[in-house]
Coordinates of C-alpha atoms in Angstrom, one line a residue:
Chain A
M1031 CA 48.3 -29.5 50.4
R1032 CA 44.6 -29.7 51.3
R1033 CA 45.0 -26.6 53.4
Q1034 CA 46.6 -24.7 50.5
L1035 CA 43.7 -25.6 48.3
V1036 CA 41.2 -23.8 50.6
P1037 CA 42.3 -20.3 49.8
T1038 CA 42.8 -21.2 46.2
I1039 CA 39.2 -22.5 45.9
T1040 CA 37.9 -19.5 47.8
T1041 CA 39.7 -17.2 45.4
V1042 CA 38.5 -19.0 42.3
A1043 CA 35.0 -19.1 43.6
A1044 CA 35.2 -15.4 44.5
V1045 CA 36.6 -14.5 41.1
S1046 CA 34.1 -16.5 39.0
G1047 CA 31.1 -15.7 41.3
V1048 CA 31.8 -12.0 41.4
V1049 CA 32.8 -11.8 37.7
A1050 CA 29.6 -13.5 36.8
F1051 CA 27.7 -11.2 39.1
T1052 CA 29.4 -8.2 37.5
L1053 CA 28.6 -9.4 34.0
V1054 CA 24.9 -10.0 34.9
A1055 CA 24.7 -6.6 36.7
S1056 CA 26.2 -4.8 33.7
A1057 CA 24.3 -6.7 31.0
P1058 CA 22.3 -4.5 28.7
V1059 CA 18.6 -4.7 29.2
G1060 CA 17.9 -5.0 25.5
N1061 CA 18.5 -8.2 23.5
A1062 CA 18.3 -8.4 19.7
A1063 CA 15.3 -10.3 18.3
A1064 CA 16.0 -13.5 16.4
R1065 CA 13.5 -12.6 13.7
A1066 CA 12.4 -9.2 12.5
S1067 CA 9.0 -7.6 13.0
S1068 CA 8.0 -6.3 9.6
A1069 CA 5.3 -4.6 7.7
Y1070 CA 4.4 -3.8 4.1
A1071 CA 1.5 -2.1 2.3
V1072 CA 1.4 -3.9 -1.0
S1073 CA 2.8 -6.9 -2.7
A1074 CA 1.8 -9.0 -5.8
E1075 CA 2.6 -12.3 -7.3
G1076 CA 1.7 -13.6 -10.7
Q1077 CA 1.7 -12.0 -14.1
F1078 CA 2.4 -8.6 -12.6
P1079 CA 4.7 -9.1 -9.6
I1080 CA 5.2 -6.2 -7.2
A1081 CA 7.8 -6.3 -4.5
K1082 CA 6.7 -5.5 -1.0
T1083 CA 6.2 -1.7 -1.1
P1084 CA 6.8 0.2 1.2
Y1085 CA 8.5 -2.3 3.5
A1086 CA 9.7 -1.8 7.0
E1087 CA 11.4 -4.2 9.4
S1088 CA 12.9 -4.0 12.8
L1089 CA 15.5 -6.5 13.9
D1090 CA 16.5 -4.7 17.1
G1091 CA 13.1 -3.7 18.2
K1092 CA 13.5 0.0 17.4
R1093 CA 10.6 1.6 15.6
R1094 CA 11.2 2.0 11.9
S1095 CA 8.7 3.5 9.5
T1096 CA 8.6 4.1 5.8
S1097 CA 6.1 5.5 3.4
A1098 CA 5.5 5.4 -0.4
L1099 CA 3.3 7.5 -2.5
E1100 CA 3.5 5.4 -5.6
L1101 CA 4.2 1.8 -6.5
P1102 CA 6.6 0.3 -9.1
K1103 CA 5.1 1.0 -12.5
N1104 CA 2.4 -1.6 -13.2
P1105 CA -1.0 -1.8 -15.0
L1106 CA -2.6 -3.7 -12.1
L1107 CA -2.6 -1.6 -9.0
S1108 CA -2.2 1.9 -7.7
V1109 CA -2.3 3.5 -4.2
R1110 CA -2.4 7.0 -2.9
A1111 CA -0.2 6.5 0.0
G1112 CA 1.1 3.6 2.2
T1113 CA 3.0 3.7 5.4
A1114 CA 4.6 0.6 7.0
T1115 CA 5.9 0.6 10.5
A1116 CA 7.7 -2.1 12.4
G1117 CA 8.9 -2.0 16.1
N1118 CA 9.3 -4.1 19.1
D1119 CA 7.0 -7.1 18.5
S1120 CA 4.6 -4.7 16.9
A1121 CA 3.9 -3.6 13.4
A1122 CA 1.3 -1.6 11.5
V1123 CA 0.3 -0.6 8.0
E1124 CA -1.8 2.4 6.9
L1125 CA -2.9 2.2 3.3
I1126 CA -5.1 4.8 1.5
D1127 CA -7.0 4.6 -1.7
V1128 CA -6.1 1.3 -3.3
V1129 CA -7.3 0.9 -6.9
V1130 CA -7.1 -2.6 -8.6
G1131 CA -7.6 -2.7 -12.4
P1132 CA -7.8 1.0 -13.2
D1133 CA -10.1 1.8 -16.2
I1134 CA -10.7 -1.9 -16.7
L1135 CA -14.0 -1.5 -18.5
S1136 CA -13.4 1.7 -20.3
Q1137 CA -11.9 0.0 -23.4
V1138 CA -14.6 -2.7 -23.6
K1139 CA -16.6 -2.3 -26.9
L1140 CA -20.2 -3.3 -26.5
P1141 CA -21.1 -6.3 -28.5
P1142 CA -23.4 -5.0 -31.4
E1143 CA -26.5 -7.0 -30.2
L1144 CA -26.1 -5.7 -26.7
K1145 CA -25.7 -2.2 -27.9
K1146 CA -28.9 -2.6 -29.9
S1147 CA -30.7 -3.9 -26.8
C1148 CA -29.3 -1.0 -24.7
D1149 CA -30.3 1.6 -27.2
S1150 CA -33.8 0.3 -27.4
L1151 CA -34.4 0.1 -23.7
P1152 CA -37.7 1.7 -22.6
A1153 CA -37.4 4.5 -20.0
Q1154 CA -39.4 2.5 -17.6
G1155 CA -40.5 -1.1 -17.0
A1156 CA -37.2 -2.7 -18.1
D1157 CA -36.1 -3.8 -14.7
N1158 CA -37.2 -7.3 -15.3
L1159 CA -35.3 -7.8 -18.5
P1160 CA -32.7 -10.5 -18.2
I1161 CA -29.0 -10.1 -18.7
P1162 CA -27.9 -11.6 -22.0
N1163 CA -25.0 -14.1 -21.7
L1164 CA -22.4 -12.5 -24.0
P1165 CA -18.6 -13.1 -23.7
L1166 CA -16.6 -10.0 -22.6
P1167 CA -13.3 -9.3 -24.4
E1168 CA -9.9 -9.6 -22.7
L1169 CA -9.7 -7.0 -19.9
G1170 CA -6.0 -6.6 -19.7
V1171 CA -5.7 -8.0 -16.1
P1172 CA -5.4 -11.7 -15.2
L1173 CA -9.0 -12.6 -15.0
P1174 CA -10.7 -15.8 -16.3
E1175 CA -12.8 -15.5 -19.4
L1176 CA -15.8 -13.5 -18.4
S1177 CA -19.2 -13.0 -19.8
T1178 CA -21.8 -10.4 -19.1
V1179 CA -23.6 -12.6 -16.6
D1180 CA -20.5 -12.6 -14.4
L1181 CA -20.8 -8.8 -13.8
P1182 CA -22.4 -7.7 -10.5
V1183 CA -25.6 -6.4 -12.1
K1184 CA -29.2 -7.4 -11.6
N1185 CA -30.8 -6.6 -14.9
L1186 CA -30.3 -5.3 -18.4
P1187 CA -30.6 -1.6 -17.6
D1188 CA -27.9 -2.0 -14.9
L1189 CA -25.7 -3.9 -17.4
C1190 CA -26.1 -1.2 -20.0
K1191 CA -25.3 1.5 -17.5
L1192 CA -22.2 -0.3 -16.3
L1193 CA -20.8 -0.8 -19.7
L1194 CA -21.8 2.6 -21.2
T1195 CA -20.6 4.6 -18.2
P1196 CA -17.8 2.3 -16.9
P1197 CA -16.5 2.7 -13.4
S1198 CA -12.9 3.8 -12.9
S1199 CA -11.7 0.5 -11.5
L1200 CA -12.4 -3.2 -11.0
L1201 CA -11.9 -2.8 -7.3
A1202 CA -11.4 0.3 -5.1
I1203 CA -10.7 0.3 -1.4
E1204 CA -10.7 3.6 0.5
A1205 CA -8.4 2.5 3.3
V1206 CA -6.8 -0.6 4.9
N1207 CA -5.3 -0.4 8.3
V1208 CA -3.7 -3.5 9.9
W1209 CA -1.7 -3.8 13.1
C1210 CA -0.3 -6.5 15.3
A1211 CA 1.2 -6.6 18.7
G1212 CA 2.7 -9.9 20.0
D1213 CA 0.3 -12.6 18.8
E1214 CA -2.7 -10.4 18.4
G1215 CA -3.8 -7.9 15.8
G1216 CA -6.6 -6.5 13.8
V1217 CA -7.9 -5.0 10.6
D1218 CA -9.8 -1.9 9.7
I1219 CA -11.1 -1.6 6.2
G1220 CA -12.8 1.4 4.6
A1221 CA -15.4 1.5 1.8
L1222 CA -14.9 -1.1 -0.8
T1223 CA -16.4 -0.9 -4.3
L1224 CA -16.4 -3.6 -7.0
L1225 CA -17.0 -2.2 -10.5
G1226 CA -18.4 1.0 -9.0
Q1227 CA -20.8 -0.8 -6.6
R1228 CA -20.3 -0.5 -2.9
I1229 CA -19.8 -3.9 -1.3
A1230 CA -20.5 -4.4 2.4
V1231 CA -17.4 -5.4 4.1
P1232 CA -18.3 -8.2 6.5
P1233 CA -17.2 -7.9 10.1
T1234 CA -13.4 -8.0 9.8
K1235 CA -13.1 -11.2 11.8
Q1236 CA -10.4 -13.6 11.1
G1237 CA -10.5 -15.4 7.7
A1238 CA -13.7 -13.8 6.4
T1239 CA -14.2 -13.5 2.6
I1240 CA -15.9 -11.0 0.5
P1241 CA -18.1 -12.5 -2.2
A1242 CA -16.9 -11.1 -5.6
A1243 CA -16.6 -14.3 -7.6
P1244 CA -15.7 -14.9 -10.4
L1245 CA -14.1 -11.5 -10.8
A1246 CA -12.0 -11.9 -7.7
T1247 CA -11.8 -13.8 -4.4
I1248 CA -11.1 -11.5 -1.5
A1249 CA -10.0 -12.8 1.9
I1250 CA -9.8 -10.4 4.8
N1251 CA -7.9 -10.6 8.0
Q1252 CA -5.8 -13.7 7.4
Q1253 CA -3.9 -14.6 10.5
T1254 CA -1.0 -17.0 10.7
K1255 CA 1.0 -18.1 13.7
H1256 CA 4.4 -19.3 12.7
S1257 CA 6.4 -22.2 14.3
D1258 CA 9.0 -19.7 15.5
G1259 CA 6.4 -17.9 17.5
S1260 CA 6.0 -15.0 15.1
F1261 CA 2.6 -13.9 14.0
T1262 CA 1.5 -12.5 10.6
I1263 CA -1.8 -10.7 9.8
T1264 CA -2.7 -9.7 6.3
G1265 CA -5.5 -7.2 5.7
L1266 CA -6.7 -8.2 2.3
T1267 CA -5.6 -11.0 -0.1
I1268 CA -7.1 -10.5 -3.5
N1269 CA -6.9 -13.4 -6.0
L1270 CA -7.6 -12.6 -9.7
G1271 CA -8.2 -15.5 -12.0
G1272 CA -6.5 -18.0 -9.8
T1273 CA -3.0 -16.8 -11.0
Q1274 CA -2.6 -13.3 -9.7
T1275 CA -2.4 -12.6 -6.0
I1276 CA -2.4 -9.1 -4.4
R1277 CA -1.7 -8.7 -0.7
L1278 CA -2.6 -5.5 0.9
A1279 CA -1.4 -4.4 4.3
S1280 CA 0.5 -7.2 6.0
T1281 CA 2.3 -7.1 9.4
T1282 CA 4.5 -9.6 11.1
C1283 CA 5.2 -9.5 14.8
A1284 CA 8.3 -11.4 15.9
K1285 CA 9.4 -12.4 19.4
P1286 CA 10.1 -9.5 21.8
A1287 CA 13.4 -7.8 21.2
T1288 CA 13.8 -6.9 24.8
K1289 CA 14.8 -9.6 27.3
K1290 CA 12.0 -8.5 29.7
P1291 CA 8.7 -9.1 28.1
T1292 CA 6.0 -6.5 28.6
P1293 CA 3.1 -8.0 30.5
K1294 CA -0.2 -8.0 28.7
P1295 CA -2.5 -5.2 29.8
T1296 CA -6.1 -5.6 30.4
Q1297 CA -7.9 -3.5 27.8
P1298 CA -11.6 -3.1 28.2
T1299 CA -13.1 -1.4 25.1
Q1300 CA -15.1 1.1 27.1
P1301 CA -14.1 3.0 30.2
V1302 CA -15.5 1.2 33.2
I1303 CA -14.2 2.9 36.3
P1304 CA -13.4 0.6 39.2
E1305 CA -14.3 1.9 42.7
D1306 CA -10.7 2.2 43.8
Q1307 CA -9.8 4.2 40.7
A1308 CA -8.5 7.7 40.4
P1309 CA -10.8 10.7 40.8
A1310 CA -12.8 11.9 37.8
A1311 CA -10.7 13.9 35.3
P1312 CA -11.6 17.6 35.3
V1313 CA -13.6 19.4 32.7
P1314 CA -11.0 21.4 30.7
T1315 CA -10.8 25.1 31.0
P1316 CA -10.5 26.5 27.4
V1317 CA -7.2 28.4 26.8
K1318 CA -7.2 31.5 24.6
T1319 CA -4.4 31.0 22.1
H1320 CA -3.7 30.6 18.4
H1321 CA -2.7 27.3 17.0
P1322 CA -3.3 26.5 13.3
V1323 CA -4.9 23.1 12.9
T1324 CA -5.8 21.2 9.7
G1325 CA -9.1 22.9 9.2
Chain B
M1087 CA 57.7 -25.4 59.3
R1088 CA 54.4 -25.2 61.0
R1089 CA 54.7 -21.5 61.2
T1090 CA 55.6 -21.2 57.6
R1091 CA 52.5 -23.2 56.7
A1092 CA 50.4 -21.0 58.9
D1093 CA 51.9 -18.0 57.2
E1094 CA 51.2 -19.4 53.8
R1095 CA 47.6 -20.1 54.8
G1096 CA 47.2 -16.7 56.3
G1097 CA 48.7 -15.1 53.3
G1098 CA 46.4 -17.1 51.0
S1099 CA 43.3 -16.0 52.9
A1100 CA 44.3 -12.4 52.8
G1101 CA 44.7 -12.7 49.0
A1102 CA 41.3 -14.2 48.6
L1103 CA 39.8 -11.5 50.8
A1104 CA 41.5 -8.8 48.8
V1105 CA 40.2 -10.3 45.5
L1106 CA 36.7 -10.6 47.0
L1107 CA 36.8 -7.0 48.2
L1108 CA 38.2 -5.7 44.9
L1109 CA 35.7 -7.6 42.8
G1110 CA 32.9 -7.0 45.2
G1111 CA 33.6 -3.3 44.7
V1112 CA 33.5 -3.8 41.0
A1113 CA 30.2 -5.5 41.3
V1114 CA 28.8 -2.7 43.5
V1115 CA 30.0 -0.2 41.0
G1116 CA 28.4 -2.3 38.2
V1117 CA 25.1 -2.4 40.0
L1118 CA 25.1 1.2 41.0
G1119 CA 26.2 2.2 37.6
N1120 CA 23.2 0.5 36.1
R1121 CA 20.9 2.0 38.7
D1122 CA 22.3 5.5 38.0
H1123 CA 21.8 4.9 34.4
V1124 CA 18.1 4.3 34.9
E1125 CA 17.3 6.7 37.7
E1126 CA 19.3 9.8 36.9
V1127 CA 18.2 11.0 33.5
D1128 CA 19.6 14.2 32.2
L1129 CA 16.3 15.7 31.0
S1130 CA 18.1 18.6 29.3
T1131 CA 19.5 16.2 26.7
L1132 CA 16.0 14.8 25.7
A1133 CA 13.6 16.2 23.1
S1134 CA 10.2 17.3 24.5
S1135 CA 7.2 15.5 23.1
S1136 CA 4.5 18.0 21.9
T1137 CA 2.3 18.6 18.9
H1138 CA 5.2 20.6 17.4
T1139 CA 7.9 17.9 17.7
T1140 CA 8.8 14.8 15.8
I1141 CA 10.3 11.9 17.8
T1142 CA 10.9 9.0 15.5
T1143 CA 12.3 6.7 18.2
A1144 CA 9.0 6.6 20.1
P1145 CA 7.6 3.0 20.2
L1146 CA 4.5 2.3 18.1
D1147 CA 1.1 1.9 19.7
P1148 CA 0.6 -1.8 19.9
Q1149 CA -3.2 -1.7 19.9
P1150 CA -4.2 1.3 17.8
Y1151 CA -7.9 0.6 17.8
A1152 CA -8.4 -0.7 21.3
G1153 CA -10.1 1.1 24.1
T1154 CA -8.7 1.7 27.6
D1155 CA -10.0 1.7 31.2
G1156 CA -10.1 5.5 31.1
L1157 CA -7.0 6.2 33.2
V1158 CA -5.4 9.5 32.3
V1159 CA -2.2 11.0 33.9
H1160 CA -0.8 14.4 34.3
P1161 CA 3.0 14.8 34.7
R1162 CA 3.5 17.4 37.4
A1163 CA 7.0 18.2 36.1
E1164 CA 9.1 17.3 33.1
T1165 CA 9.2 13.6 33.0
A1166 CA 11.3 11.2 31.0
L1167 CA 9.7 8.9 28.4
Y1168 CA 11.2 5.4 28.1
S1169 CA 11.2 3.0 25.2
A1170 CA 10.1 0.1 27.5
P1171 CA 9.8 -0.5 31.2
D1172 CA 13.4 -0.3 32.6
G1173 CA 14.4 0.6 29.0
E1174 CA 16.2 3.6 27.6
P1175 CA 14.9 7.2 28.0
F1176 CA 14.3 8.6 24.5
A1177 CA 12.3 11.9 25.1
K1178 CA 10.5 13.8 27.8
I1179 CA 7.0 15.2 28.3
G1180 CA 6.3 18.5 30.0
P1181 CA 3.4 19.4 32.4
A1182 CA 1.7 21.8 29.9
Q1183 CA 0.7 21.6 26.2
F1184 CA -2.1 24.1 25.4
G1185 CA -3.4 23.7 29.0
P1186 CA -2.2 21.0 31.4
T1187 CA -0.9 17.8 29.8
W1188 CA -3.2 14.8 30.3
L1189 CA -2.2 11.6 28.5
P1190 CA -4.2 8.4 28.2
V1191 CA -2.7 5.3 29.7
V1192 CA -2.9 2.4 27.2
E1193 CA -0.8 -0.2 29.0
K1194 CA 0.3 -0.9 32.6
T1195 CA 2.9 -2.9 34.3
D1196 CA 4.6 -2.9 37.7
G1197 CA 5.7 0.7 38.3
W1198 CA 5.3 1.8 34.7
L1199 CA 2.6 3.2 32.5
R1200 CA 2.5 3.4 28.7
V1201 CA 0.9 6.6 27.4
L1202 CA 0.0 8.0 24.0
L1203 CA 2.1 11.0 23.0
P1204 CA 1.2 14.3 21.2
S1205 CA 4.3 14.3 19.0
K1206 CA 4.7 13.0 15.4
P1207 CA 4.6 10.4 14.1
N1208 CA 1.1 9.3 14.7
R1209 CA 0.5 6.4 17.1
S1210 CA 3.6 7.3 19.2
T1211 CA 3.8 6.0 22.7
G1212 CA 6.2 6.2 25.6
W1213 CA 6.6 4.6 29.0
V1214 CA 6.6 6.7 32.1
R1215 CA 7.5 5.8 35.7
D1216 CA 4.3 5.5 37.8
D1217 CA 5.4 8.0 40.4
D1218 CA 4.9 11.8 40.6
L1219 CA 2.0 11.6 38.2
E1220 CA -1.4 12.9 38.9
R1221 CA -4.0 10.3 38.1
A1222 CA -7.6 10.7 37.0
S1223 CA -10.3 8.8 35.2
S1224 CA -12.1 9.8 32.2
S1225 CA -15.4 8.0 31.7
Y1226 CA -15.7 9.3 28.2
L1227 CA -14.8 7.9 24.8
I1228 CA -14.9 9.7 21.5
R1229 CA -15.3 7.6 18.3
V1230 CA -14.8 9.1 14.8
H1231 CA -15.8 7.0 11.8
T1232 CA -14.3 8.4 8.6
G1233 CA -16.3 6.0 6.3
S1234 CA -19.7 7.0 7.6
R1235 CA -18.4 10.5 8.5
T1236 CA -19.8 10.5 12.0
I1237 CA -18.6 11.2 15.5
E1238 CA -20.0 9.5 18.6
L1239 CA -19.6 10.3 22.2
F1240 CA -19.8 7.7 25.0
Q1241 CA -19.8 8.0 28.8
Q1242 CA -19.4 4.8 30.8
G1243 CA -20.1 2.9 27.6
K1244 CA -23.4 4.6 27.0
S1245 CA -23.9 6.7 23.9
L1246 CA -24.4 10.4 24.6
G1247 CA -24.9 11.3 21.0
R1248 CA -24.0 10.6 17.4
W1249 CA -23.5 13.4 14.9
K1250 CA -22.6 13.8 11.2
A1251 CA -19.1 15.2 11.0
G1252 CA -16.9 16.6 8.2
V1253 CA -13.8 14.5 7.9
G1254 CA -10.6 14.6 5.9
A1255 CA -10.8 14.7 2.1
K1256 CA -9.2 12.0 0.1
K1257 CA -5.9 13.7 -0.3
T1258 CA -5.8 14.9 3.3
P1259 CA -7.4 12.1 5.3
T1260 CA -8.1 12.2 9.0
P1261 CA -5.6 9.7 10.3
S1262 CA -7.0 6.5 11.7
G1263 CA -6.0 4.9 15.0
R1264 CA -6.0 5.8 18.6
T1265 CA -5.4 9.3 19.8
F1266 CA -6.6 11.7 22.5
L1267 CA -7.9 15.1 23.4
L1268 CA -4.8 17.2 23.8
G1269 CA -6.3 20.6 24.5
S1270 CA -9.3 22.8 24.6
I1271 CA -8.6 26.2 23.1
I1272 CA -10.5 29.3 22.0
D1273 CA -8.5 30.3 18.9
T1274 CA -8.5 34.1 18.7
K1275 CA -7.8 34.0 15.0
R1276 CA -10.7 31.8 14.0
S1277 CA -13.7 34.2 14.3
A1278 CA -16.2 31.8 12.7
S1279 CA -15.5 28.7 14.8
P1280 CA -13.1 29.7 17.6
V1281 CA -13.6 26.5 19.8
V1282 CA -10.9 24.1 18.8
L1283 CA -10.1 20.7 20.5
P1284 CA -6.6 19.7 19.2
L1285 CA -5.9 16.0 19.2
G1286 CA -2.6 14.1 19.6
A1287 CA -2.6 13.2 15.9
H1288 CA -1.3 14.9 12.8
S1289 CA -2.2 14.9 9.1
P1290 CA -0.6 11.9 7.4
T1291 CA -0.1 13.9 4.2
L1292 CA 0.5 17.5 5.2
D1293 CA 3.8 18.2 7.1
T1294 CA 2.6 21.7 7.9
F1295 CA -0.7 23.5 7.6
G1296 CA -1.3 27.2 8.0
G1297 CA 2.0 27.6 9.7
G1298 CA 1.3 24.9 12.3
P1299 CA 2.6 21.3 12.4
G1300 CA -0.6 19.8 10.9
T1301 CA -2.3 19.1 14.2
V1302 CA -5.6 17.4 13.7
A1303 CA -8.4 18.8 15.8
I1304 CA -12.1 18.7 16.4
H1305 CA -13.8 22.0 15.8
G1306 CA -17.0 23.6 14.6
W1307 CA -17.9 25.0 11.2
P1308 CA -20.1 27.9 10.3
R1309 CA -21.9 26.1 7.4
P1310 CA -23.8 22.8 8.0
D1311 CA -23.2 21.4 4.5
V1312 CA -19.8 20.0 5.5
F1313 CA -21.2 17.7 8.1
G1314 CA -21.3 14.2 6.6
A1315 CA -18.8 15.1 3.9
A1316 CA -15.1 14.2 3.3
V1317 CA -13.9 17.8 2.8
S1318 CA -11.4 18.9 5.5
A1319 CA -7.6 19.0 5.5
G1320 CA -7.8 16.3 8.2
C1321 CA -9.7 17.9 11.0
V1322 CA -13.1 16.7 12.2
R1323 CA -15.8 19.4 11.8
V1324 CA -18.7 18.9 14.1
P1325 CA -22.1 20.6 14.6
K1326 CA -22.4 23.1 17.5
T1327 CA -24.4 20.7 19.7
A1328 CA -21.7 18.1 19.4
L1329 CA -19.0 20.6 20.1
N1330 CA -20.8 21.8 23.2
R1331 CA -20.8 18.3 24.6
L1332 CA -17.2 17.6 23.5
Q1333 CA -16.0 20.7 25.3
Q1334 CA -17.1 19.1 28.6
V1335 CA -14.9 16.0 27.9
P1336 CA -11.7 15.8 30.0
L1337 CA -8.3 16.2 28.4
G1338 CA -6.5 12.9 27.8
T1339 CA -9.8 11.2 26.8
L1340 CA -9.3 8.6 24.2
V1341 CA -10.4 9.3 20.6
L1342 CA -10.7 6.2 18.4
I1343 CA -10.7 7.0 14.7
D1344 CA -11.6 4.2 12.2
S1345 CA -12.6 3.9 8.6
K1346 CA -16.1 2.5 9.3

């Protein structure tokens, strides 16, 4: 009986061992991610909610990209173009020309006493005149009750100029680019203007804020590591009046979709050629040809 | 009785051996099958990455604003592009674009290099096997700032110059992110500014331009009023002194475009 068991055990071991080996050998390299990498250009919560637009996600790690040239109809926000791309533990958003609160000041009627002060401004020497504290009417976007002293101006001539020739928006941002890869990412923000005035964007380090109170609070480069290992980075989070939130350019990178993780590279920011490196790349020889480029 | 048992035992061992051989064969076929799948790629079935093609399956550049160590590679022959190390081939890259193909390496792992690609969409990458590639180093880096409308040239981290540049207008912006010098051409049909340095990027808003695929390039401009302005259809217009320097920069050199 014992002797009969020997070949049986050998056979079972052979079958299970080799079958397991065969399964491992034939297993596909890829492995679906548990959570999707995703990206969106714009979303809003509050009085004027806007769904994530455009929105891309990748569950299987394959690159998916989607673009939008306009947002759902709303009085709060417009963009020229937004592209969201999600891939294998990576995601990116490119957003061009964001306008928050279009034409916000164009319907404001100057209070009579302010109009009188503005009309009687001398051509010179008025720079020291203080700003009168006058309430501003409802601006049509969710902002707290504002008065003239809340506007980003230094003196009375500036205030008159702002209200008589109002800028085209509350807030305008030329471009927002956000990307993530694994648990790292970054933000690139173009020119930002608040009521027509250029505001310096601080170095886009994590969690910085742009001072624009009380009109808005603007947080840049918000980064969150989630408990499941995924990582979210949001370019700009704009809060208006404490009740309306606008998120611009947000990416989430989820666990690698492939079984074999890609090792992290070393990425110096400037070329520094090690001694054992390849030879210097050649100076190119111009080729005579015709190729239409974007001009 | 004894003999019978011996026979039984012998018969059992023979059976086990047969199963081992059979399944061993299956395993070998399984392993070889996988190896064949990776190593023998039918290049004729793959689309070729170039400034004229769109390959939507290309993986996204994971670090679109990062620098590199300057390594550039030239495929000596048509080479398969993979979605990941040991992943699936999704396209191929040929040895010539305008001139020889030189691609910047943005990531490395054992036996594999990740390169930027010249095809649409922007920020496309692919992995190539680290064999049969000519390697070289570019010590240069080109930075384009669309916000301040300037272009900078660095060598070994040291600035060689900073010039005002014409960049894309609002409706036709110069795409931000990481790309590279794809070619150096003398365009016979551009009499005013024939020197053109096509990049690996394309206009994000124009599918085609002038009959071409919307390739973004660095080139000169006959009038100086465009330098420092957002006026172009996506290209970067630079003064002659800048263009002369940039013509000396090797193909494959990284071009970092940001909104600063």
